[in-house]
Short mmCIF file of C-alpha atoms and ligand atoms in Angstrom, two decimals:
data_model
loop_
_atom_site.label_atom_id
_atom_site.label_comp_id
_atom_site.label_asym_id
_atom_site.label_seq_id
_atom_site.Cartn_x
_atom_site.Cartn_y
_atom_site.Cartn_z
CA MET A 1 296.79 227.42 204.96
CA PRO A 2 297.14 223.95 204.20
CA ARG A 3 294.63 221.79 203.52
CA SER A 4 294.16 218.21 206.17
CA ARG A 5 290.73 217.55 203.53
CA PRO A 6 292.73 214.14 202.65
CA ASN A 7 294.53 213.79 198.80
CA ASN A 8 294.37 210.65 196.85
CA ARG A 9 297.78 210.03 197.92
CA HIS A 10 298.66 207.59 200.37
CA ILE A 11 301.82 207.35 201.88
CA ALA A 12 303.32 204.33 204.47
CA MET A 13 306.27 206.46 206.93
CA LEU A 14 308.42 203.40 208.08
CA SER A 15 309.99 204.07 211.96
CA VAL A 16 310.93 200.20 212.81
CA HIS A 17 312.32 200.07 215.51
CA SER A 18 312.13 203.78 217.64
CA SER A 19 308.77 204.93 217.59
CA PRO A 20 307.61 208.54 217.34
CA LEU A 21 305.10 208.37 220.52
CA GLY A 22 308.45 207.36 222.54
CA ARG A 23 310.20 208.83 225.45
CA LEU A 24 312.72 211.79 224.25
CA GLY A 25 316.23 211.84 225.49
CA SER A 26 315.73 207.76 225.81
CA ARG A 27 318.24 204.98 224.19
CA ASP A 28 316.17 204.94 220.37
CA THR A 29 314.07 207.76 220.73
CA GLY A 30 315.73 210.83 219.58
CA GLY A 31 315.41 213.31 216.94
CA MET A 32 314.46 210.89 214.36
CA SER A 33 311.43 210.51 216.19
CA VAL A 34 310.71 214.12 216.80
CA TYR A 35 311.12 213.81 212.22
CA VAL A 36 309.25 211.41 211.89
CA CYS A 37 306.45 212.65 213.99
CA SER A 38 306.75 216.44 212.61
CA LEU A 39 306.65 215.33 209.00
CA ALA A 40 304.01 213.39 209.29
CA THR A 41 301.69 215.70 210.95
CA GLU A 42 302.76 218.38 208.43
CA LEU A 43 301.77 216.17 205.89
CA GLY A 44 298.47 215.09 207.06
CA ARG A 45 297.91 219.08 207.57
CA ARG A 46 298.41 218.93 203.12
CA GLY A 47 295.63 216.22 203.07
CA TYR A 48 298.25 213.99 202.56
CA ARG A 49 296.95 210.48 203.79
CA VAL A 50 300.09 209.09 206.31
CA ASP A 51 300.06 205.10 207.81
CA VAL A 52 303.17 205.45 210.22
CA PHE A 53 304.79 201.76 211.34
CA THR A 54 306.35 201.19 214.46
CA ARG A 55 307.40 198.35 216.47
CA HIS A 56 305.29 197.23 219.55
CA PRO A 57 307.13 198.32 222.11
CA GLU A 58 305.79 195.80 224.52
CA GLY A 59 306.94 193.56 221.31
CA ARG A 60 303.21 192.22 221.30
CA ASN A 61 300.93 191.37 218.28
CA GLY A 62 299.79 193.71 216.90
CA PRO A 63 298.09 195.54 214.72
CA ALA A 64 297.15 198.66 217.70
CA VAL A 65 295.86 201.45 215.16
CA THR A 66 296.02 205.12 217.04
CA ARG A 67 294.91 208.36 215.09
CA LEU A 68 298.30 210.84 216.15
CA SER A 69 296.80 214.01 214.05
CA ALA A 70 294.58 214.69 210.72
CA ASN A 71 295.08 211.88 208.21
CA VAL A 72 297.89 210.24 210.43
CA ARG A 73 297.49 206.72 212.07
CA LEU A 74 300.37 204.95 213.78
CA ILE A 75 300.51 201.10 213.01
CA GLU A 76 302.55 199.42 215.63
CA LEU A 77 303.36 195.64 214.45
CA LYS A 78 305.31 192.45 216.06
CA ALA A 79 308.92 192.61 215.78
CA GLY A 80 310.82 190.62 218.51
CA GLU A 81 310.29 189.61 221.78
CA ASN A 82 310.52 193.16 224.27
CA GLY A 83 313.22 194.48 224.48
CA TYR A 84 316.89 193.63 223.31
CA SER A 85 320.26 195.10 223.84
CA HIS A 86 321.04 196.50 219.78
CA PRO A 87 318.71 197.84 217.46
CA ALA A 88 320.62 195.08 214.48
CA GLU A 89 318.63 191.94 216.78
CA LEU A 90 315.73 192.96 215.05
CA TYR A 91 316.41 192.18 211.59
CA PRO A 92 315.96 189.35 211.81
CA HIS A 93 312.80 190.09 212.61
CA LEU A 94 312.03 192.43 209.55
CA GLY A 95 310.92 189.82 207.42
CA SER A 96 307.80 189.32 208.98
CA PHE A 97 307.09 193.17 210.06
CA PHE A 98 306.48 193.31 206.68
CA GLU A 99 304.51 190.30 206.36
CA SER A 100 302.07 191.65 209.02
CA MET A 101 302.49 195.21 207.02
CA GLU A 102 301.30 193.04 203.87
CA HIS A 103 298.26 191.86 206.17
CA PHE A 104 297.22 195.19 207.72
CA ARG A 105 297.02 196.73 203.72
CA ALA A 106 295.38 193.89 202.06
CA GLY A 107 293.17 193.77 205.46
CA GLU A 108 292.12 198.01 204.85
CA SER A 109 292.05 197.02 200.98
CA LEU A 110 295.21 200.25 200.83
CA ARG A 111 297.29 201.08 198.11
CA TYR A 112 299.84 203.33 198.52
CA ASP A 113 301.46 205.61 196.57
CA LEU A 114 305.01 205.96 198.46
CA VAL A 115 307.66 203.99 201.26
CA HIS A 116 309.49 206.56 202.97
CA SER A 117 311.88 203.95 205.85
CA HIS A 118 314.02 206.04 208.15
CA TYR A 119 317.14 204.06 209.47
CA TRP A 120 318.65 201.03 207.94
CA LEU A 121 316.52 198.47 209.69
CA SER A 122 312.90 200.64 208.18
CA GLY A 123 315.17 201.07 205.06
CA GLN A 124 315.52 196.78 204.99
CA VAL A 125 311.81 196.88 205.64
CA GLY A 126 311.01 199.20 202.50
CA ALA A 127 313.42 197.63 200.20
CA LEU A 128 310.81 194.30 200.99
CA ALA A 129 307.87 197.18 200.04
CA GLN A 130 309.38 198.41 196.81
CA ARG A 131 309.85 195.20 195.70
CA GLU A 132 306.50 193.30 196.32
CA TRP A 133 304.27 197.04 196.20
CA GLY A 134 306.01 198.63 193.30
CA VAL A 135 306.07 201.95 194.63
CA PRO A 136 308.91 204.31 194.94
CA HIS A 137 311.15 204.23 197.85
CA ALA A 138 312.55 206.80 199.90
CA ILE A 139 314.68 206.99 202.75
CA MET A 140 316.05 209.07 205.22
CA PHE A 141 319.18 207.23 207.68
CA HIS A 142 319.88 209.98 209.99
CA THR A 143 322.95 208.39 211.29
CA LEU A 144 324.98 206.21 208.90
CA GLY A 145 327.01 203.12 210.60
CA ALA A 146 330.04 204.15 208.53
CA ARG A 147 330.14 207.33 209.99
CA LYS A 148 329.85 206.07 213.60
CA ASN A 149 332.77 203.68 213.31
CA GLY A 150 335.05 205.87 211.88
CA ALA A 151 334.00 209.05 214.83
CA MET A 152 336.01 208.73 217.77
CA PRO A 153 336.51 207.44 219.68
CA PRO A 154 334.32 204.87 217.31
CA GLU A 155 330.84 202.75 217.73
CA GLU A 156 330.88 199.14 216.89
CA GLU A 157 328.06 199.04 214.64
CA PRO A 158 328.01 195.88 213.25
CA ASN A 159 328.79 195.18 209.36
CA LEU A 160 324.91 194.26 208.28
CA ARG A 161 324.37 197.54 209.08
CA LEU A 162 327.03 198.66 206.66
CA GLN A 163 325.85 196.75 203.95
CA THR A 164 323.30 197.28 204.32
CA GLU A 165 323.76 200.56 204.16
CA GLU A 166 325.51 200.07 200.99
CA ARG A 167 322.80 197.90 199.17
CA LEU A 168 320.10 200.18 200.14
CA VAL A 169 322.23 203.32 199.02
CA ARG A 170 322.43 200.91 195.37
CA THR A 171 318.27 200.48 195.66
CA CYS A 172 316.37 203.15 196.82
CA HIS A 173 314.57 205.45 194.70
CA ARG A 174 315.77 208.10 196.87
CA ILE A 175 317.76 209.28 199.66
CA VAL A 176 316.97 212.58 202.01
CA ALA A 177 320.03 214.07 203.38
CA ALA A 178 319.66 216.18 206.68
CA THR A 179 323.55 217.97 205.27
CA PRO A 180 325.58 218.72 202.25
CA ARG A 181 327.62 217.19 204.98
CA GLU A 182 326.28 213.64 204.90
CA GLY A 183 325.74 213.75 201.50
CA ARG A 184 329.29 214.15 200.87
CA ASP A 185 329.54 211.20 203.53
CA LEU A 186 326.49 208.98 201.69
CA GLU A 187 329.12 209.06 198.33
CA ARG A 188 332.85 208.87 200.31
CA LEU A 189 332.06 205.37 202.42
CA TYR A 190 328.95 204.28 200.62
CA GLY A 191 329.47 205.32 197.35
CA ALA A 192 325.51 206.24 196.25
CA ASP A 193 325.23 208.27 193.22
CA PRO A 194 324.62 211.98 194.06
CA GLU A 195 321.80 211.81 191.28
CA ARG A 196 319.87 210.15 194.13
CA ILE A 197 320.99 211.90 196.76
CA ARG A 198 318.60 215.33 198.24
CA VAL A 199 319.81 217.27 200.76
CA VAL A 200 316.89 218.32 203.06
CA PRO A 201 317.09 220.23 206.23
CA CYS A 202 315.26 219.06 209.54
CA GLY A 203 313.26 221.91 211.05
CA VAL A 204 311.73 222.95 214.38
CA ASP A 205 308.75 223.52 215.98
CA LEU A 206 309.03 227.68 216.20
CA GLU A 207 306.02 228.34 217.97
CA LEU A 208 307.02 226.11 220.74
CA PHE A 209 310.19 227.23 220.44
CA ARG A 210 310.71 230.58 221.39
CA PRO A 211 312.51 232.71 223.58
CA LEU A 212 310.87 233.05 227.32
CA ASP A 213 311.16 235.50 229.64
CA ARG A 214 314.58 234.07 230.75
CA GLU A 215 314.15 234.92 234.68
CA LEU A 216 310.76 233.72 235.35
CA SER A 217 312.34 230.55 232.94
CA ARG A 218 315.03 230.71 235.46
CA ARG A 219 312.15 230.72 238.80
CA ALA A 220 309.77 227.91 237.61
CA LEU A 221 312.80 225.59 237.16
CA GLY A 222 314.58 226.44 240.17
CA PHE A 223 317.47 227.90 239.48
CA SER A 224 318.87 231.25 240.82
CA PRO A 225 319.02 234.83 238.79
CA HIS A 226 322.39 234.68 238.90
CA GLU A 227 323.93 231.96 237.84
CA ALA A 228 325.82 231.22 234.80
CA ILE A 229 324.38 228.48 233.20
CA VAL A 230 325.53 225.52 230.22
CA LEU A 231 322.74 223.39 229.18
CA PHE A 232 323.12 219.85 227.40
CA VAL A 233 320.55 217.92 226.18
CA GLY A 234 320.30 214.23 224.11
CA ARG A 235 321.12 211.01 225.40
CA PHE A 236 324.02 210.18 226.99
CA SER A 237 325.70 208.19 224.23
CA PRO A 238 329.83 207.90 224.15
CA ILE A 239 328.75 209.37 220.21
CA LYS A 240 327.01 213.37 222.72
CA GLY A 241 330.61 213.80 223.40
CA LEU A 242 328.95 214.43 227.51
CA GLU A 243 332.71 213.88 228.97
CA ARG A 244 334.14 216.25 227.02
CA LEU A 245 331.64 218.74 227.98
CA LEU A 246 332.42 217.48 232.11
CA GLU A 247 335.87 218.11 231.58
CA ALA A 248 335.41 221.56 229.92
CA ALA A 249 332.86 222.20 232.39
CA GLY A 250 336.63 221.19 235.00
CA LEU A 251 338.60 223.66 233.84
CA LEU A 252 336.18 225.97 233.99
CA GLY A 253 335.07 225.54 237.82
CA ASP A 254 336.79 229.03 238.71
CA HIS A 255 334.24 230.39 236.90
CA PRO A 256 332.31 231.29 240.28
CA ARG A 257 328.72 231.36 239.09
CA LEU A 258 328.55 228.19 236.88
CA ARG A 259 325.82 225.55 237.11
CA LEU A 260 325.91 222.61 234.15
CA VAL A 261 322.62 221.35 233.90
CA LEU A 262 322.28 217.96 231.97
CA VAL A 263 318.98 217.06 230.48
CA GLY A 264 317.93 213.99 228.94
CA GLY A 265 319.59 210.21 229.71
CA GLU A 266 319.86 206.58 229.10
CA GLY A 267 321.56 206.21 225.88
CA ALA A 268 323.06 203.76 224.19
CA GLY A 269 326.48 202.42 225.63
CA ALA A 270 326.12 205.20 228.26
CA PRO A 271 327.35 205.32 231.48
CA ALA A 272 325.65 203.56 234.18
CA PRO A 273 324.47 207.01 236.37
CA ARG A 274 326.78 205.70 239.46
CA GLU A 275 329.88 205.59 236.60
CA LEU A 276 328.87 208.92 235.31
CA ALA A 277 328.26 210.62 239.30
CA GLN A 278 331.86 209.40 240.21
CA ARG A 279 333.55 211.25 236.86
CA ILE A 280 331.58 214.10 238.13
CA ALA A 281 333.08 213.76 241.60
CA GLU A 282 336.52 213.33 240.02
CA LEU A 283 336.68 216.13 238.25
CA GLY A 284 335.26 218.14 241.34
CA ILE A 285 332.13 219.55 239.66
CA ASP A 286 329.72 217.94 241.40
CA GLY A 287 328.54 220.67 243.60
CA LEU A 288 327.51 222.66 240.14
CA THR A 289 326.09 220.02 237.74
CA ARG A 290 322.24 219.37 238.51
CA PHE A 291 321.00 216.21 236.04
CA ALA A 292 317.30 217.50 235.25
CA GLY A 293 316.28 214.05 234.01
CA GLN A 294 314.33 213.64 230.17
CA VAL A 295 312.18 216.55 229.82
CA THR A 296 309.13 216.39 227.40
CA HIS A 297 309.03 219.55 224.26
CA GLN A 298 306.72 221.13 225.69
CA ARG A 299 308.91 222.02 228.69
CA LEU A 300 311.89 222.62 227.00
CA PRO A 301 311.32 226.09 225.66
CA GLU A 302 312.21 226.99 229.77
CA TYR A 303 314.99 224.75 230.35
CA TYR A 304 316.96 226.72 226.36
CA SER A 305 315.11 230.49 227.80
CA ALA A 306 316.95 229.73 231.00
CA ALA A 307 320.33 228.88 230.32
CA ASP A 308 323.23 231.79 228.99
CA VAL A 309 325.02 228.80 226.37
CA LEU A 310 323.64 225.56 224.68
CA VAL A 311 326.66 223.37 224.86
CA VAL A 312 326.86 220.34 221.68
CA PRO A 313 329.67 218.30 222.07
CA SER A 314 328.64 215.48 219.56
CA HIS A 315 331.42 213.64 218.13
CA TYR A 316 329.67 213.17 215.07
CA GLU A 317 325.54 214.42 214.73
CA SER A 318 323.49 213.77 211.13
CA PHE A 319 322.08 217.25 211.89
CA GLY A 320 321.31 218.27 215.52
CA LEU A 321 317.82 219.15 216.53
CA VAL A 322 319.39 220.47 220.45
CA THR A 323 320.80 223.30 218.40
CA LEU A 324 317.42 224.52 216.25
CA GLU A 325 315.50 224.47 219.63
CA ALA A 326 318.32 226.48 221.21
CA LEU A 327 318.57 228.88 218.31
CA ALA A 328 315.28 229.45 218.80
CA CYS A 329 314.79 230.70 221.94
CA GLY A 330 317.03 233.15 221.22
CA THR A 331 320.33 230.72 222.64
CA PRO A 332 323.49 230.73 221.77
CA VAL A 333 325.13 226.99 221.26
CA VAL A 334 329.06 226.40 221.10
CA SER A 335 328.84 223.17 219.04
CA THR A 336 331.73 220.73 217.62
CA ALA A 337 331.71 221.37 213.72
CA VAL A 338 329.12 218.10 213.42
CA GLY A 339 325.90 218.53 210.87
CA VAL A 340 324.56 221.71 210.42
CA MET A 341 326.33 223.45 212.90
CA GLU A 342 328.53 226.19 210.93
CA GLN A 343 325.80 226.71 209.02
CA ILE A 344 323.92 227.91 211.83
CA ILE A 345 326.32 228.71 214.02
CA LEU A 346 328.19 232.09 213.43
CA PRO A 347 330.91 233.22 215.33
CA GLY A 348 330.10 236.14 218.01
CA GLU A 349 326.54 235.69 216.42
CA THR A 350 324.61 233.10 217.45
CA GLY A 351 327.73 230.77 219.44
CA CYS A 352 331.14 228.79 218.88
CA VAL A 353 332.51 225.86 217.35
CA PRO A 354 335.90 225.47 219.10
CA SER A 355 338.88 224.38 216.69
CA GLY A 356 340.10 220.90 217.07
CA GLY A 357 337.15 220.49 220.13
CA SER A 358 339.50 219.81 222.65
CA PRO A 359 337.92 220.00 226.53
CA ALA A 360 340.68 223.16 226.72
CA ALA A 361 338.75 225.08 223.75
CA PHE A 362 335.74 223.87 224.76
CA ALA A 363 336.09 225.66 228.02
CA GLU A 364 337.98 228.84 226.11
CA CYS A 365 334.29 228.73 224.13
CA ILE A 366 331.76 228.44 227.22
CA ARG A 367 333.73 231.31 228.64
CA GLY A 368 333.66 233.67 225.94
CA VAL A 369 329.80 234.07 225.14
CA LEU A 370 329.39 233.28 229.40
CA LEU A 371 331.36 236.45 229.30
CA ASP A 372 329.36 238.49 226.36
CA GLY A 373 326.55 240.07 228.49
CA ALA A 374 325.07 241.55 225.26
CA ARG A 375 324.19 237.85 223.61
CA GLY A 376 321.26 237.44 226.74
CA THR A 377 319.85 240.81 225.40
CA PRO A 378 316.38 240.20 224.47
CA GLU A 379 318.01 242.26 220.97
CA ALA A 380 319.90 239.66 220.43
CA ARG A 381 318.22 236.74 221.14
CA ALA A 382 316.12 238.35 218.85
CA ARG A 383 318.68 237.89 216.32
CA ALA A 384 319.68 234.72 216.51
CA ARG A 385 316.09 233.22 216.06
CA GLU A 386 315.50 234.94 213.11
CA LYS A 387 318.55 232.65 212.23
CA VAL A 388 316.95 229.58 212.16
CA LEU A 389 313.60 230.79 211.05
CA GLU A 390 314.00 229.47 207.52
CA PHE A 391 313.30 225.68 209.33
CA SER A 392 310.08 225.37 209.96
CA TRP A 393 308.56 221.82 209.57
CA SER A 394 305.78 223.06 206.71
CA ARG A 395 309.00 224.07 204.71
CA VAL A 396 310.77 220.59 205.78
CA ALA A 397 306.90 218.78 204.32
CA SER A 398 306.90 221.93 201.14
CA ALA A 399 310.50 220.46 200.07
CA ILE A 400 309.52 216.23 201.33
CA ILE A 401 306.48 216.59 198.98
CA ASP A 402 308.23 218.00 195.83
CA GLN A 403 310.55 214.30 196.76
CA TYR A 404 307.41 212.79 196.38
CA THR A 405 305.53 214.30 193.37
CA GLU A 406 308.82 213.60 191.59
CA LEU A 407 308.91 210.45 191.93
CA ILE A 408 305.14 208.95 192.23
CA GLY A 409 305.17 210.72 189.15
CA THR A 410 308.38 208.02 187.26
CA PHE A 411 306.32 205.06 188.39
N1 UDP B 1 314.56 215.47 223.32
C1 UDP B 1 313.93 215.72 224.56
N2 UDP B 1 314.02 215.62 226.35
C2 UDP B 1 315.41 215.11 226.70
C3 UDP B 1 316.10 214.77 225.66
C4 UDP B 1 316.56 215.37 224.21
O1 UDP B 1 312.26 215.88 223.87
O2 UDP B 1 315.21 214.81 227.25
C5 UDP B 1 314.93 215.67 222.35
C6 UDP B 1 315.62 217.06 221.68
O3 UDP B 1 314.93 218.52 222.49
C7 UDP B 1 315.58 216.82 220.05
C8 UDP B 1 315.47 215.08 219.82
O4 UDP B 1 315.21 214.75 221.27
O5 UDP B 1 314.07 217.20 219.56
C9 UDP B 1 317.11 215.31 219.88
O6 UDP B 1 317.41 215.70 218.83
P1 UDP B 1 319.12 215.66 218.38
O7 UDP B 1 319.07 215.75 216.43
O8 UDP B 1 319.64 216.95 219.49
O9 UDP B 1 319.37 213.97 218.93
P2 UDP B 1 320.01 212.86 218.61
O10 UDP B 1 318.76 211.99 219.45
O11 UDP B 1 318.86 212.78 216.73
O12 UDP B 1 321.10 212.00 218.21
#
């Protein structure tokens, strides 16, 4: 049984622009917040003391200290004013954010053993800590600016981000990549030294995400037992490819019982709700589409269990947590070949990866899964879940602790 008694290791975890307590499915709060929260909780359980530093969501002067779980604290500090249109606007405030961190550290006479930063903005603060505190610095980028700009449709990540990521790749001590694909991207796009990269996959809460009774879940959510439910879970950012799912649903319009359920909400560059509703009407799928809004993790297992299939139409994912969550609930996934997908989506068993990724290819894959009645059986759902049992947060934490131990040992 992991220990919760503090050991003598103290980790500064940086998640500057996105709070682990933020509302999941909103603009800056998604997989990274889940990751930071879950990893910190597991580390705390094993006796590591973890301080997670984030910007105060209302731009208030800090520090505000909250206990997140055993041995884990959230420390909110000021970085810029309330409200910004792009995370890069926080960049000029990162120096003063680090000064506040240093003030907090000195005030409590702490000595951190390692800094673990998440996303490029935190990486910049982590680089200051690395220099000023003389500690090892591990970074996880979660997404790469150069990769987003190369996606179709391309995002417009600023040069500042690309340059910062390139510099951090050279100067940090360890880069944690979520998939081998992300490792290759780091080498190809930023010339990262493969010696510095370690691949540690993300995790899923296997206790929470488990197959629930389909009929009861549908009843609880107000869906009919006869509908063919196609589910999307995520932020409505263009990079999530919602448009191609909508088009695919349009092509499936002849399916007599189709129901499209969209979980999530505003994302960077997301279409306004009115535009989205208009597009859905143009495609003739307004009658079969239901917006569920942002849903908490506690309630998501019901959605996954009620669905016949989860669709991940993303143009880019660094990993793709929702796929793990759906499979842990026994629900097959149709997804583009992004992030971890080809590793865990086994055609004919746990879903389908449409070749080429056109709306027509998605429609065909979705139709194939819906027609395969065998997939919904309790046995098939248990087999789907088996495929992701190795992705527990406990295993993620063990792999990350190996990295910490190695890095701290070299200092
Ligand atoms: N999520 C949620 N409620 C929502 C929308 C999303 O809890 O309404 C969660 C989802 O369950 C997953 C995370 O947000 O844990 C999204 O992670 P993913 O890796 O799929 O995408 P990212 O946000 O990192 O791009």
